[in-house]
Short mmCIF file of C-alpha atoms in Angstrom, two decimals:
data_model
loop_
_atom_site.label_atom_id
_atom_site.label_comp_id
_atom_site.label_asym_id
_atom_site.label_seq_id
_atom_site.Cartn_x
_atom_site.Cartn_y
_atom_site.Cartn_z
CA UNK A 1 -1.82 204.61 213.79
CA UNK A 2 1.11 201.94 213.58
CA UNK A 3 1.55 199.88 216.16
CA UNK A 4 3.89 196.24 217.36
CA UNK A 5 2.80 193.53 219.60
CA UNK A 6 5.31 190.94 221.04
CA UNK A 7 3.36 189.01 222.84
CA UNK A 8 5.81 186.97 224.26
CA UNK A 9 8.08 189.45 227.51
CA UNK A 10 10.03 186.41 227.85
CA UNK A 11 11.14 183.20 225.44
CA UNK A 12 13.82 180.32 226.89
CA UNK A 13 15.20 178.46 224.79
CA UNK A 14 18.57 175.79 225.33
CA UNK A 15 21.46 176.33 223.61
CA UNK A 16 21.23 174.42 219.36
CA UNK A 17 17.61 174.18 219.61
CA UNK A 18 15.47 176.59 217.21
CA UNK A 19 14.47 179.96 218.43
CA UNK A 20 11.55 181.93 217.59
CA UNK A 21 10.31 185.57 218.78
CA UNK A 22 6.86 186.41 217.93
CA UNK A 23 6.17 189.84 216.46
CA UNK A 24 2.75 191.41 214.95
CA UNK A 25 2.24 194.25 213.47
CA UNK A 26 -0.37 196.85 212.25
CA UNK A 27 0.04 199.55 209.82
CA UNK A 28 -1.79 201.41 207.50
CA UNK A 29 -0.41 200.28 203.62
CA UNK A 30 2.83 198.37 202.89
CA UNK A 31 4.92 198.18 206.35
CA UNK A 32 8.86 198.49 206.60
CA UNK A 33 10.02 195.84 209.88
CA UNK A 34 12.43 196.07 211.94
CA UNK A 35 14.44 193.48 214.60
CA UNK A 36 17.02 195.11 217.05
CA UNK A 37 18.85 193.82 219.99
CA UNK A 38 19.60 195.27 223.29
CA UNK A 39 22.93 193.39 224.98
CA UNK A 40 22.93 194.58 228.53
CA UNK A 41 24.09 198.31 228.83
CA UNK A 42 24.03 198.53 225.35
CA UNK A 43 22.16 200.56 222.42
CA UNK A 44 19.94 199.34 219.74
CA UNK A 45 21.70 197.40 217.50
CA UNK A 46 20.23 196.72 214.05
CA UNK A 47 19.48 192.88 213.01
CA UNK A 48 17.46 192.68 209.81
CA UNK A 49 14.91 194.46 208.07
CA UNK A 50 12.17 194.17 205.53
CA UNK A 51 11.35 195.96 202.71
CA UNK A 52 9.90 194.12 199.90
CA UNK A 53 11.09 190.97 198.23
CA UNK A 54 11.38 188.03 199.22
CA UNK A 55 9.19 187.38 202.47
CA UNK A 56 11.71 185.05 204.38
CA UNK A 57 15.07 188.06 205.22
CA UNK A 58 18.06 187.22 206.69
CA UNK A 59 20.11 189.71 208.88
CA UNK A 60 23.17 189.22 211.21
CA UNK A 61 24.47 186.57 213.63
CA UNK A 62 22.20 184.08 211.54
CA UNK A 63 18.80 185.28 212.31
CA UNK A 64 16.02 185.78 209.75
CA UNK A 65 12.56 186.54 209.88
CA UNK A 66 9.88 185.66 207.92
CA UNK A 67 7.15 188.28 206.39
CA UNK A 68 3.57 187.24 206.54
CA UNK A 69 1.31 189.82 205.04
CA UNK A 70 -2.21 187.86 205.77
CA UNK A 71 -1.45 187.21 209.36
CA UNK A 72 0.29 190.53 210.04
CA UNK A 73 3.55 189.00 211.43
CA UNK A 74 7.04 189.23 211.18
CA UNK A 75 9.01 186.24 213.42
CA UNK A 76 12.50 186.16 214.30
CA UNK A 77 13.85 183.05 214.19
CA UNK A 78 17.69 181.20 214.06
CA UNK A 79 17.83 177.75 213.72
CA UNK A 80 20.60 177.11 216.20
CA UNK A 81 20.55 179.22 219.38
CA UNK A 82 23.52 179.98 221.51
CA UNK A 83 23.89 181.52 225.02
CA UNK A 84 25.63 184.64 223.74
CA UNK A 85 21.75 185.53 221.78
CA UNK A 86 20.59 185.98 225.20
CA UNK A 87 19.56 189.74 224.89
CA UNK A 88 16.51 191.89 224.10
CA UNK A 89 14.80 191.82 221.01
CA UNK A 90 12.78 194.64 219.58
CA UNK A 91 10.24 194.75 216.77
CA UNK A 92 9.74 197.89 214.83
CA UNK A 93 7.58 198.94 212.33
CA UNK A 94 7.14 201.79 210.02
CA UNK A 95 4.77 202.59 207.09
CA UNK A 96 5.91 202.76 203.70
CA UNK A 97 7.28 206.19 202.59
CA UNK A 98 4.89 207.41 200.29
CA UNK A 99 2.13 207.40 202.72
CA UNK A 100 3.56 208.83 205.69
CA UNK A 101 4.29 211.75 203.26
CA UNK A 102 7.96 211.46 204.51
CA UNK A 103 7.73 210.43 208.13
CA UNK A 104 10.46 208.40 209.65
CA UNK A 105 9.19 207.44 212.68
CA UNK A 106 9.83 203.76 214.25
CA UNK A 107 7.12 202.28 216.57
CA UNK A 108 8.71 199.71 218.78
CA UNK A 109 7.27 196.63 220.32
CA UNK A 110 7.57 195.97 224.18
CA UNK A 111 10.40 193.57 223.51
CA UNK A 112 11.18 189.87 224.46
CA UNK A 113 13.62 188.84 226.70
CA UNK A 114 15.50 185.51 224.81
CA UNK A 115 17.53 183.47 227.39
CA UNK A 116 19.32 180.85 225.67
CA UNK A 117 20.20 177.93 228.38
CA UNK A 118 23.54 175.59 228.28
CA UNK B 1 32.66 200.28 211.59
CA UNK B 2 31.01 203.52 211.82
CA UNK B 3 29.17 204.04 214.97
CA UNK B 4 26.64 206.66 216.60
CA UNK B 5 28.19 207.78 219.69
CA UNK B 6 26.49 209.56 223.24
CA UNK B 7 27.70 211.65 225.74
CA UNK B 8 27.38 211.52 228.47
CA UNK B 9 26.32 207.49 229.45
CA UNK B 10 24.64 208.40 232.63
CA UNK B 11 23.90 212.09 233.98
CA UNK B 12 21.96 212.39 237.10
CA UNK B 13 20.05 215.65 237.68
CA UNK B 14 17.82 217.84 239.92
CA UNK B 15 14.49 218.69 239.21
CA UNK B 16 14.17 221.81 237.04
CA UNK B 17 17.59 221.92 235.80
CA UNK B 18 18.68 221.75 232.12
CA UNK B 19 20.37 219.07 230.62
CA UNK B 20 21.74 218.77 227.40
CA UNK B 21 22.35 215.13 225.88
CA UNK B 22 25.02 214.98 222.86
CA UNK B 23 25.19 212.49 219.93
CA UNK B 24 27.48 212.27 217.37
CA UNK B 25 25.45 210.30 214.65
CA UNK B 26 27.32 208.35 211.27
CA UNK B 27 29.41 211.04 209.60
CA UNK B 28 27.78 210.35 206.09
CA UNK B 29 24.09 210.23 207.80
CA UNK B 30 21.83 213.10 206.75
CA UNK B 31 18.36 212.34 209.25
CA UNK B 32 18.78 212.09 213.53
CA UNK B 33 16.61 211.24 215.60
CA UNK B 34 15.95 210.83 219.33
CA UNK B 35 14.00 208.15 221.09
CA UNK B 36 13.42 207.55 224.65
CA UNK B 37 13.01 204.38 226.77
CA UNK B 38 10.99 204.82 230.26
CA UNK B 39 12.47 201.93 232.24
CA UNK B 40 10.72 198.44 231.84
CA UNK B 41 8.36 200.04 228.85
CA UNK B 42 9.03 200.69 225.13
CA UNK B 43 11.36 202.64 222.84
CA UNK B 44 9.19 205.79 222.00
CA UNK B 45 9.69 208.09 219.20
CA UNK B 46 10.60 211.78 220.32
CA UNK B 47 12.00 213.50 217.27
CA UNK B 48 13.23 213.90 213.82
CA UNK B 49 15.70 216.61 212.37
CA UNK B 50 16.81 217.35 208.75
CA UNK B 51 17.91 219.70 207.31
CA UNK B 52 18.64 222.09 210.20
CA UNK B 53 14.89 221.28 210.83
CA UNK B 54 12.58 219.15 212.91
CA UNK B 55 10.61 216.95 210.84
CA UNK B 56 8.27 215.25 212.84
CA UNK B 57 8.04 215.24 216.24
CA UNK B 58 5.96 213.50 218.60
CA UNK B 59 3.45 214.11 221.48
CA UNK B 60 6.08 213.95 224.30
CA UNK B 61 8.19 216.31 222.69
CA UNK B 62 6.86 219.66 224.17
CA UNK B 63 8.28 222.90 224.74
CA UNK B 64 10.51 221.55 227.30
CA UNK B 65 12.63 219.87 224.47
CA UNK B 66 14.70 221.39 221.76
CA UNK B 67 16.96 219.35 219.26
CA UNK B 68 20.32 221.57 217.72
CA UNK B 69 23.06 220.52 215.26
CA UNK B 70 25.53 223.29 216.75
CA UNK B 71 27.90 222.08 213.84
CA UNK B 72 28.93 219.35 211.60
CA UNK B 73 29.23 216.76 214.25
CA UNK B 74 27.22 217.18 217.16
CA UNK B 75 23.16 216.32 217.84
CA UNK B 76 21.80 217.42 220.97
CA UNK B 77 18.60 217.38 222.64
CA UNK B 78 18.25 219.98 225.61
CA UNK B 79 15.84 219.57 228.07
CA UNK B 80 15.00 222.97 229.95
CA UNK B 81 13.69 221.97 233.12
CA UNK B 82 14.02 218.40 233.77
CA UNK B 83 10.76 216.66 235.67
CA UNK B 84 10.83 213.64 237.42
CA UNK B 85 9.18 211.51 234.65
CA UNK B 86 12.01 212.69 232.53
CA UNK B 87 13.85 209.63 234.01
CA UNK B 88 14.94 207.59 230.96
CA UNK B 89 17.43 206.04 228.51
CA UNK B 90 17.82 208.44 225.92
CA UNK B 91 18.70 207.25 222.23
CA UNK B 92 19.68 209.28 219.71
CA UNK B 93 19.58 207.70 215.77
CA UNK B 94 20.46 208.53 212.37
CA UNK B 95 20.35 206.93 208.82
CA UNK B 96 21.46 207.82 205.51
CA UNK B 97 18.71 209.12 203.59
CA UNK B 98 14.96 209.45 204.32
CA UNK B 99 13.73 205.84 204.97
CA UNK B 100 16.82 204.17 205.37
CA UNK B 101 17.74 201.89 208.26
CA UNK B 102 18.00 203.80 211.94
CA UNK B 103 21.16 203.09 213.47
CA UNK B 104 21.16 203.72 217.09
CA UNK B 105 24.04 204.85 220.08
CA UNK B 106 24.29 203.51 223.41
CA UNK B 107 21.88 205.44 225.11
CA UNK B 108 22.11 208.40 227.74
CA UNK B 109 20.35 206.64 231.34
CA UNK B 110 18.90 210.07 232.68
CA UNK B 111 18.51 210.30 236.53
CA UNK B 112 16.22 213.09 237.71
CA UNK B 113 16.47 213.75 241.12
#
């Protein structure tokens, strides 16, 4: 079974210095990852994703996360933090296509709270 | 930009009545889906449809729940009789093909009284 740890429920951070959320995962075979953000009354809203490639990916409002097979982890980060990032962030993970046999199904991580301070 | 919508954004309900939750996923998206998030835990997978068809569902998804595409637009997820730990934000989701990104609406907050 596939399953996300954020270990982190809640990160601070002040506004222009790095920011990192923490996200493991464990899957059986090659995983697809996920990072989504929940504003306040809000739905999911995609960030960035990995597939294959190049391990570091970079989504939208300057976030990227970096792919580490050996230690199972998949860290959002943005070098420059700004209040309006305060949100939720959710980790996701899904197995690769061939071995689900055709199953879609996202399994989501807890999520961390980010609250960026002036 | 093309957007997967929800109606309605709350609904508050008694105990053992029906509810049906509507989604209007990304007009070119083929696969939906419907998630659920208990307040204060995490985003659970409920369903998948295709096709006309569910393709995998999950353990929470019992009787009680039935997914339709009544035409080209509309997703829905009914709920026949609504129990008290029905009380959640309902997503629905679709992508483009099998395996593509999940885009997500705004949720449904379900209230049951």
């Amino acid at each position: 079974a596939q399953s996300v740890a954020q270990p982190e429920d809640q990160v601070n951070v002040a506004e222009g210095n790095p920011l990192t959320v923490k996200c493991t995962y464990s899957v059986s075979g090659n995983p697809y990852l996920f990072w989504y953000v929940q504003y306040p009354n809000r739905g999911l809203q995609f960030l960035l994703k990995y597939i294959t490639g190049d391990n570091l990916v970079k989504g939208s409002y300057g976030f990227e996360a970096e792919f580490n097979k050996s230690q199972t982890s998949f860290h959002l980060k943005k070098p420059s933090a700004l209040v309006s990032d305060s949100a939720l962030y959710f980790c996701a993970v899904r197995p690769t296509y061939i071995l689900t046999g055709g199953g879609n199904k996202l399994t989501f991580g807890t999520g961390t709270q980010l609250k960026v301070e002036l | 930009e093309p957007e997967v919508t929800q109606t309605p954004s709350h609904q508050v309900t008694q105990m053992g009545q029906e509810v049906i939750l509507r989604c209007v996923p990304i007009s070119n998206h083929l696969y939906f889906y419907w998630y659920r998030q208990i307040l204060g835990q995490k985003v659970e997978f409920l369903v998948s449809f295709y096709n006309n068809e569910i393709s995998e569902k999950s353990e929470i998804f019992d009787d009680q729940f039935s997914v339709e595409r009544p035409d080209g637009s509309n997703f829905t997820l009914k709920i026949r009789s609504t129990k008290l730990e029905d009380s959640a934000m309902y997503f629905c989701a679709s992508s483009e093909r099998q395996g593509s990104t999940q885009y997500f609406g705004p949720g449904t907050r379900l209230l049951v009284l």
